[in-house]
Amino acid sequence: MNIKYKIAVYYTLSAAVLLIAFAVLAYYFSSESRRAEYQDRLEYRARSIGSVIIENDHVQINLLRKLDKTTFQDLYRETILVYNERYDLLYTNMRDTAVRTPKHLLDYIKEHKYYIHNDSNGETAGIYYTEDNVSVLVIVSSFDKYGFQNLQNLSRILVIELLVAVVLLVGVGYFFAKKMVQPIDSLVQQVDSINANNLQDVKVDVKGKDEIAQLGANFNTMLQRLSHSFDLQKSFVSNASHELRTPLAAIISQLQVALAKDRTGAEYAVVLHSVLEDAQSLSDLSNGLLQLAQSELNRQEFVFTPVRVDELLWETSEQVREKRKPNGKVEIQFLREPELETYLTSNGNETLLKVLFLNLLDNACKFSADQSAWVTIDFNDKYIIVHVKDQGMGIPADEQGRVFEPFFRGSNGQTVRGHGLGLSICKKIVELHEGRLSLFSIPGEGSTFTVQLLHV
């Protein structure tokens, strides 16, 4: 069932239930009011009869008969019974009818001075009236014909009103439900027209400040993120294909040239050495792509344990020195001595952190004129702070915001061998560890990358 139909049905049902409840309450209170009013009227009639027939310590039944013949009886199907204290019937307005009043009822009226009763035949009121040392029991019964007719008319009116109200509620509920769901329908139609081909150029049109408008605004934000992700994916695939194609094409062309004719052993050695460099470049690219793919995983995919960052830096610095023999150099120093070991311990994945510092240290050596990297270790109440500085040419200010994008290489670093994956991998690893990676670079004076990792 569509949402607008559900809203219309729920609205109609809830409103109809409320209207029925109000109608039932109105009928109930009207019925109770009629009953109470008519019982008071019967009681008043009984007391009036008692006050009329007692005069000068005597019961004046003749006066009651005269009144009965004129206008006294104005109630529908009224019966009047008058008894003395010995339960002798003094008067009744019923002709040719045997009157039998249970003794226990007369006892009850005499004892409690008051009696009231109602059933399907009507209401009955009885009183024990005393005046001038004379007491009588007066019982008056009647059927409230006009009161019940009014109740029937009221019930008929209420039923008709309920039926009309339900019909109107269905129409009004559907109208308002359609109005309420119209923005959602518009949003659905706009979203249905979005696909991968027009994702960059489309945006849903939202108006107002309600929840639906907020949903549309959030959807537009999501579209922007998806568009950015698709752009990055396309760029990644294009760049990865290009980077993979280049060393493979070089290897193939060199082997084809070498096989074109017989060559000396020295010539084959030169070709093999060149092919080896291209194969190493291809291996580095493959490893970088694998590391980048691994860094894209969620935090829950990795095992995190306490890791001493300073010890990890010493270990990775040795690997960088070994890789860049004989000129590679990494200098590590503490800005201050930690009082507690926990200041240098981070809860992280040791393998990923090793990849992080290997990339940063290797980049610093690669871009420094003397192939050296300077590392300083500091800390505060929350973070372990590692600065990695090179003595290179620096990064232009307009390019510093893109250095963490996959395959991006600065304009002044094109002559240095690489694929532009290292810094993007470092950024992902730091984000997985809920840390920060920032850059400070002055063209011509070198660059400093700062890593902040939470310590335990």
XYZ file of C-alpha atoms in Angstrom:
456
model
C 0.000 0.000 0.000
C 1.302 3.463 -0.906
C 2.250 5.814 1.909
C -0.455 8.316 0.952
C -3.117 5.602 1.196
C -1.717 4.501 4.551
C -1.787 8.076 5.840
C -5.368 8.527 4.597
C -6.501 5.224 6.166
C -4.763 5.851 9.501
C -6.052 9.417 9.623
C -9.611 8.321 8.828
C -9.549 5.442 11.319
C -8.104 7.510 14.161
C -10.500 10.410 13.527
C -13.459 8.028 13.162
C -12.590 6.279 16.441
C -12.427 9.646 18.205
C -15.729 10.749 16.711
C -17.403 7.458 17.686
C -16.005 7.791 21.198
C -17.342 11.358 21.481
C -20.723 10.263 20.069
C -20.970 7.382 22.558
C -20.051 9.687 25.420
C -22.589 12.281 24.253
C -25.331 9.639 24.063
C -24.350 8.162 27.436
C -24.357 11.500 29.262
C -27.618 12.526 27.577
C -29.191 9.241 28.687
C -27.942 9.679 32.240
C -29.154 13.267 32.317
C -32.618 12.208 31.062
C -32.861 9.461 33.673
C -31.756 11.702 36.543
C -34.068 14.513 35.446
C -37.096 12.240 35.090
C -36.461 10.534 38.409
C -36.280 13.948 40.088
C -39.539 14.793 38.369
C -41.240 11.624 39.665
C -39.910 12.243 43.149
C -41.235 15.802 43.020
C -44.616 14.489 41.831
C -44.762 12.022 44.693
C -43.932 14.688 47.271
C -46.480 17.042 45.734
C -49.165 14.366 46.032
C -48.220 13.764 49.658
C -48.400 17.453 50.502
C -51.789 17.848 48.736
C -53.660 14.966 50.354
C -52.629 15.616 53.976
C -54.555 18.428 55.614
C -55.500 18.961 59.276
C -54.122 15.558 60.325
C -56.301 13.818 57.749
C -55.781 12.316 54.338
C -57.943 14.150 51.808
C -58.343 11.520 49.106
C -61.330 13.300 47.508
C -59.148 16.272 46.677
C -56.717 13.985 44.912
C -59.551 12.399 42.907
C -60.772 15.835 41.807
C -57.320 16.811 40.716
C -56.977 13.493 38.907
C -60.105 14.282 36.889
C -58.805 17.667 35.842
C -55.109 18.316 34.979
C -53.150 16.506 37.668
C -52.117 13.596 35.503
C -49.867 14.949 32.804
C -47.247 12.193 32.680
C -47.363 9.425 30.093
C -48.707 6.105 31.444
C -48.617 7.483 34.959
C -49.707 5.342 37.893
C -50.229 6.675 41.409
C -50.483 4.526 44.534
C -51.101 5.943 48.021
C -50.858 3.771 51.153
C -51.252 4.550 54.816
C -48.851 3.366 57.497
C -50.688 0.021 57.756
C -50.182 -0.509 54.009
C -53.844 -0.021 53.223
C -54.354 1.269 49.708
C -55.917 4.710 50.025
C -55.845 5.767 46.410
C -54.902 4.606 42.929
C -55.552 6.082 39.535
C -55.687 2.671 37.872
C -59.229 1.606 37.014
C -60.379 -2.005 36.876
C -56.905 -3.246 37.673
C -55.859 -5.305 40.623
C -53.091 -3.565 42.490
C -50.443 -5.697 44.154
C -47.460 -3.987 45.726
C -44.960 -6.338 47.409
C -44.806 -5.886 51.161
C -41.016 -5.856 51.163
C -41.097 -2.857 48.786
C -43.428 -0.976 51.140
C -41.169 -1.928 54.059
C -38.166 -0.618 52.165
C -39.861 2.709 51.395
C -41.028 3.097 54.983
C -37.580 2.314 56.350
C -35.456 4.353 53.906
C -38.005 7.126 53.218
C -37.058 7.004 49.532
C -37.086 4.538 46.648
C -36.150 4.831 42.999
C -36.155 2.234 40.265
C -36.054 2.087 36.475
C -36.521 -0.708 33.942
C -37.783 -1.202 30.401
C -41.339 -0.281 31.479
C -40.343 3.094 32.892
C -39.221 4.746 36.134
C -40.743 4.400 39.618
C -40.322 6.746 42.570
C -41.578 6.052 46.070
C -41.493 8.223 49.204
C -42.586 8.003 52.816
C -44.200 11.388 53.436
C -45.066 12.693 56.925
C -46.946 15.885 57.749
C -49.001 16.905 60.815
C -48.467 13.503 62.460
C -49.889 11.774 59.387
C -47.747 9.574 57.164
C -48.432 8.094 53.767
C -46.517 6.044 51.231
C -46.750 7.476 47.739
C -45.554 5.475 44.700
C -45.517 7.148 41.277
C -44.624 5.307 38.074
C -44.393 6.632 34.525
C -42.712 6.083 31.170
C -40.617 8.955 29.823
C -41.992 8.779 26.305
C -40.661 12.117 25.139
C -37.257 11.652 26.799
C -36.713 8.337 25.008
C -37.934 9.837 21.761
C -35.341 12.587 22.169
C -32.668 9.959 22.809
C -33.700 8.063 19.687
C -33.566 11.268 17.672
C -30.145 12.032 19.154
C -28.833 8.559 18.277
C -30.206 8.881 14.756
C -28.551 12.279 14.344
C -25.247 10.989 15.729
C -25.212 7.991 13.369
C -25.955 10.172 10.348
C -23.294 12.673 11.418
C -20.768 9.856 11.876
C -21.465 8.447 8.423
C -21.167 11.873 6.813
C -18.035 12.632 8.861
C -16.364 9.341 7.823
C -17.065 10.055 4.154
C -15.657 13.573 4.534
C -12.683 12.238 6.493
C -11.843 9.798 3.697
C -11.833 12.626 1.151
C -10.023 15.110 3.384
C -7.530 12.454 4.533
C -6.707 11.460 0.976
C -6.375 15.123 -0.077
C -3.971 15.996 2.741
C -2.070 12.699 2.396
C -1.575 13.421 -1.286
C -0.357 16.920 -0.454
C 2.004 15.562 2.204
C 3.433 12.836 -0.018
C 3.713 15.043 -3.112
C 7.275 16.176 -2.232
C 8.263 12.525 -1.722
C 6.741 11.561 -5.081
C 8.651 14.403 -6.715
C 11.829 13.272 -4.976
C 11.279 9.668 -6.109
C 10.756 10.766 -9.724
C 13.922 12.862 -9.666
C 15.962 10.091 -8.027
C 14.644 7.568 -10.566
C 16.169 9.613 -13.383
C 19.669 9.543 -11.840
C 22.227 7.045 -13.120
C 25.986 6.705 -13.373
C 26.080 8.712 -16.608
C 24.437 11.894 -15.289
C 25.545 11.664 -11.661
C 27.895 14.636 -11.953
C 25.359 17.046 -13.420
C 22.145 16.254 -11.530
C 20.756 17.488 -8.237
C 17.320 16.948 -6.720
C 15.194 20.063 -6.292
C 14.128 20.548 -2.666
C 12.119 23.369 -1.091
C 11.092 24.237 2.430
C 12.607 23.391 5.797
C 10.774 20.202 6.767
C 12.149 16.661 7.086
C 11.571 15.907 3.404
C 13.573 18.970 2.404
C 16.299 17.862 4.793
C 16.216 14.399 3.209
C 16.589 15.975 -0.241
C 19.503 18.117 0.968
C 21.218 15.061 2.479
C 20.609 13.173 -0.758
C 22.266 15.988 -2.723
C 25.242 15.785 -0.359
C 25.388 12.029 -0.908
C 25.254 12.577 -4.694
C 28.214 14.929 -4.447
C 30.170 12.352 -2.457
C 29.264 9.600 -4.908
C 30.200 11.813 -7.840
C 33.525 12.575 -6.202
C 34.073 8.871 -5.493
C 33.234 7.944 -9.089
C 35.614 10.612 -10.362
C 38.345 9.280 -8.115
C 37.583 5.731 -9.234
C 37.746 6.678 -12.909
C 40.947 8.621 -12.316
C 42.387 5.737 -10.333
C 41.578 3.179 -13.039
C 42.924 5.451 -15.769
C 46.124 6.263 -13.883
C 46.646 2.677 -12.737
C 46.212 1.429 -16.295
C 48.688 4.009 -17.557
C 51.227 3.281 -14.830
C 50.978 -0.472 -15.400
C 51.143 -0.102 -19.168
C 54.314 2.021 -19.150
C 56.776 -0.451 -17.535
C 55.193 -3.400 -19.337
C 55.555 -1.633 -22.706
C 59.162 -0.754 -21.849
C 59.973 -4.336 -20.904
C 58.377 -5.732 -24.066
C 60.068 -3.225 -26.383
C 63.493 -3.793 -24.823
C 63.165 -7.562 -25.091
C 61.993 -7.281 -28.688
C 65.008 -5.111 -29.555
C 67.355 -7.507 -27.765
C 65.945 -10.488 -29.676
C 66.024 -8.737 -33.041
C 69.679 -9.751 -33.564
C 72.547 -11.428 -31.816
C 74.315 -9.270 -29.260
C 77.329 -9.485 -27.023
C 77.127 -10.497 -23.385
C 77.715 -6.899 -22.273
C 74.859 -5.683 -24.433
C 72.535 -8.346 -23.019
C 73.618 -7.330 -19.516
C 72.651 -3.702 -20.220
C 69.243 -4.801 -21.541
C 68.669 -7.104 -18.579
C 69.646 -4.369 -16.141
C 67.143 -1.969 -17.784
C 64.437 -4.655 -17.764
C 65.179 -5.310 -14.094
C 64.617 -1.612 -13.283
C 61.307 -1.655 -15.115
C 60.309 -4.887 -13.350
C 61.197 -3.355 -9.979
C 59.106 -0.299 -10.891
C 56.230 -2.614 -11.801
C 56.670 -4.474 -8.508
C 56.654 -1.211 -6.545
C 53.489 -0.132 -8.336
C 51.788 -3.469 -7.629
C 52.765 -3.299 -3.966
C 51.509 0.283 -3.793
C 48.160 -0.660 -5.328
C 47.793 -3.546 -2.876
C 48.665 -1.279 0.045
C 46.193 1.350 -1.171
C 43.455 -1.270 -1.509
C 44.274 -2.557 1.961
C 44.128 0.955 3.426
C 40.597 1.349 2.029
C 39.278 -1.374 4.369
C 37.300 -0.548 7.495
C 38.901 -0.247 10.896
C 37.098 -3.408 11.998
C 39.075 -5.449 9.450
C 42.374 -5.006 11.332
C 43.813 -6.116 14.648
C 44.992 -3.228 16.807
C 47.616 -3.718 19.521
C 49.870 -1.377 21.519
C 52.795 -0.313 19.304
C 55.904 1.626 20.375
C 56.156 4.319 17.710
C 59.782 5.219 18.456
C 60.906 1.588 18.118
C 58.930 1.272 14.869
C 60.665 4.382 13.526
C 64.102 2.966 14.319
C 63.179 -0.261 12.535
C 61.825 1.443 9.430
C 64.775 3.852 9.292
C 67.124 0.866 9.064
C 65.111 -0.559 6.164
C 65.227 2.797 4.342
C 69.002 3.083 4.880
C 69.449 -0.447 3.550
C 67.315 0.313 0.502
C 69.119 3.558 -0.319
C 72.722 2.474 0.253
C 75.216 4.005 0.310
C 73.852 7.564 0.523
C 70.579 7.102 2.343
C 70.518 8.641 5.804
C 67.775 8.968 8.448
C 68.300 11.054 11.579
C 65.881 10.547 14.520
C 65.776 12.663 17.652
C 63.411 13.342 20.564
C 62.343 16.900 21.261
C 61.962 15.910 24.921
C 62.271 12.774 26.969
C 58.954 11.090 27.856
C 58.178 10.517 31.518
C 55.926 7.545 30.770
C 56.287 4.815 28.178
C 52.626 5.218 27.228
C 53.402 8.657 25.744
C 55.160 6.854 22.865
C 52.758 3.898 22.610
C 49.822 3.936 20.194
C 47.030 1.419 19.839
C 47.333 0.496 16.146
C 48.089 -2.052 13.480
C 51.858 -2.549 13.372
C 51.973 -3.621 9.708
C 50.051 -0.558 8.515
C 52.069 1.815 10.693
C 55.259 0.335 9.263
C 53.962 1.010 5.735
C 53.122 4.581 6.826
C 56.594 5.431 8.113
C 58.394 3.522 5.345
C 56.614 5.641 2.733
C 57.229 8.908 4.559
C 60.913 8.208 5.265
C 61.568 6.838 1.774
C 59.865 9.868 0.173
C 61.931 12.240 2.325
C 65.174 10.513 1.255
C 64.048 10.323 -2.375
C 63.272 14.029 -2.700
C 66.216 15.317 -0.604
C 69.279 16.396 -2.519
C 71.514 14.499 -0.051
C 69.026 11.580 0.297
C 68.541 12.282 3.992
C 65.464 12.448 6.196
C 65.142 14.244 9.512
C 62.690 12.817 12.043
C 61.669 14.421 15.342
C 59.447 12.784 17.936
C 57.256 14.771 20.327
C 54.041 14.224 22.311
C 51.296 16.000 24.200
C 48.441 14.953 26.458
C 46.630 13.228 23.562
C 48.904 12.585 20.584
C 52.279 11.202 19.621
C 53.678 13.740 17.129
C 56.172 12.692 14.449
C 57.703 15.246 12.042
C 59.399 13.938 8.882
C 61.391 16.639 7.065
C 63.278 16.515 3.783
C 65.801 18.849 2.178
C 64.111 18.838 -1.210
C 62.654 21.396 -3.556
C 59.344 21.756 -1.682
C 55.814 21.634 -3.095
C 54.132 24.577 -4.855
C 51.353 26.140 -2.767
C 48.670 25.458 -5.388
C 49.526 21.755 -5.420
C 49.772 21.088 -1.691
C 46.039 20.328 -1.394
C 46.296 17.469 -3.931
C 49.417 15.648 -2.752
C 47.312 13.033 -0.911
C 45.330 12.090 -4.034
C 46.250 8.741 -5.661
C 48.676 9.059 -8.643
C 49.099 12.810 -8.198
C 52.673 14.008 -8.599
C 53.865 17.556 -8.174
C 55.119 19.490 -11.167
C 58.624 19.728 -9.734
C 58.807 16.029 -8.891
C 58.271 14.552 -12.349
C 61.985 13.792 -12.756
C 61.992 11.629 -9.612
C 60.977 8.022 -10.065
C 57.628 7.182 -8.479
C 53.937 6.546 -8.995
C 52.178 9.029 -6.670
C 50.664 6.385 -4.400
C 52.736 6.693 -1.225
C 51.151 9.774 0.326
C 47.594 8.678 -0.436
C 48.362 5.369 1.304
C 49.798 7.263 4.285
C 46.661 9.439 4.503
C 44.365 6.403 4.538
C 46.441 4.621 7.193
C 46.443 7.665 9.488
C 42.660 8.051 9.082
C 42.192 4.353 9.977
C 44.054 5.088 13.212
C 41.883 8.180 13.860
C 44.949 10.383 13.628
C 46.024 13.373 11.550
C 48.473 13.842 8.677
C 49.407 17.365 7.638
C 51.913 19.054 5.334
C 54.014 22.184 5.676
C 56.101 23.044 2.657
C 58.051 26.036 1.441
C 59.159 25.855 -2.212
C 62.934 25.676 -2.384
C 63.325 24.838 1.326
C 61.789 21.367 1.617
C 58.662 19.817 3.098
C 57.643 18.573 6.523
C 54.975 15.928 7.032
C 53.484 15.734 10.521
C 51.827 12.560 11.830
C 49.673 12.703 14.965
C 48.646 9.357 16.487
C 46.619 8.835 19.650
C 48.701 7.420 22.462
C 47.347 5.005 25.067
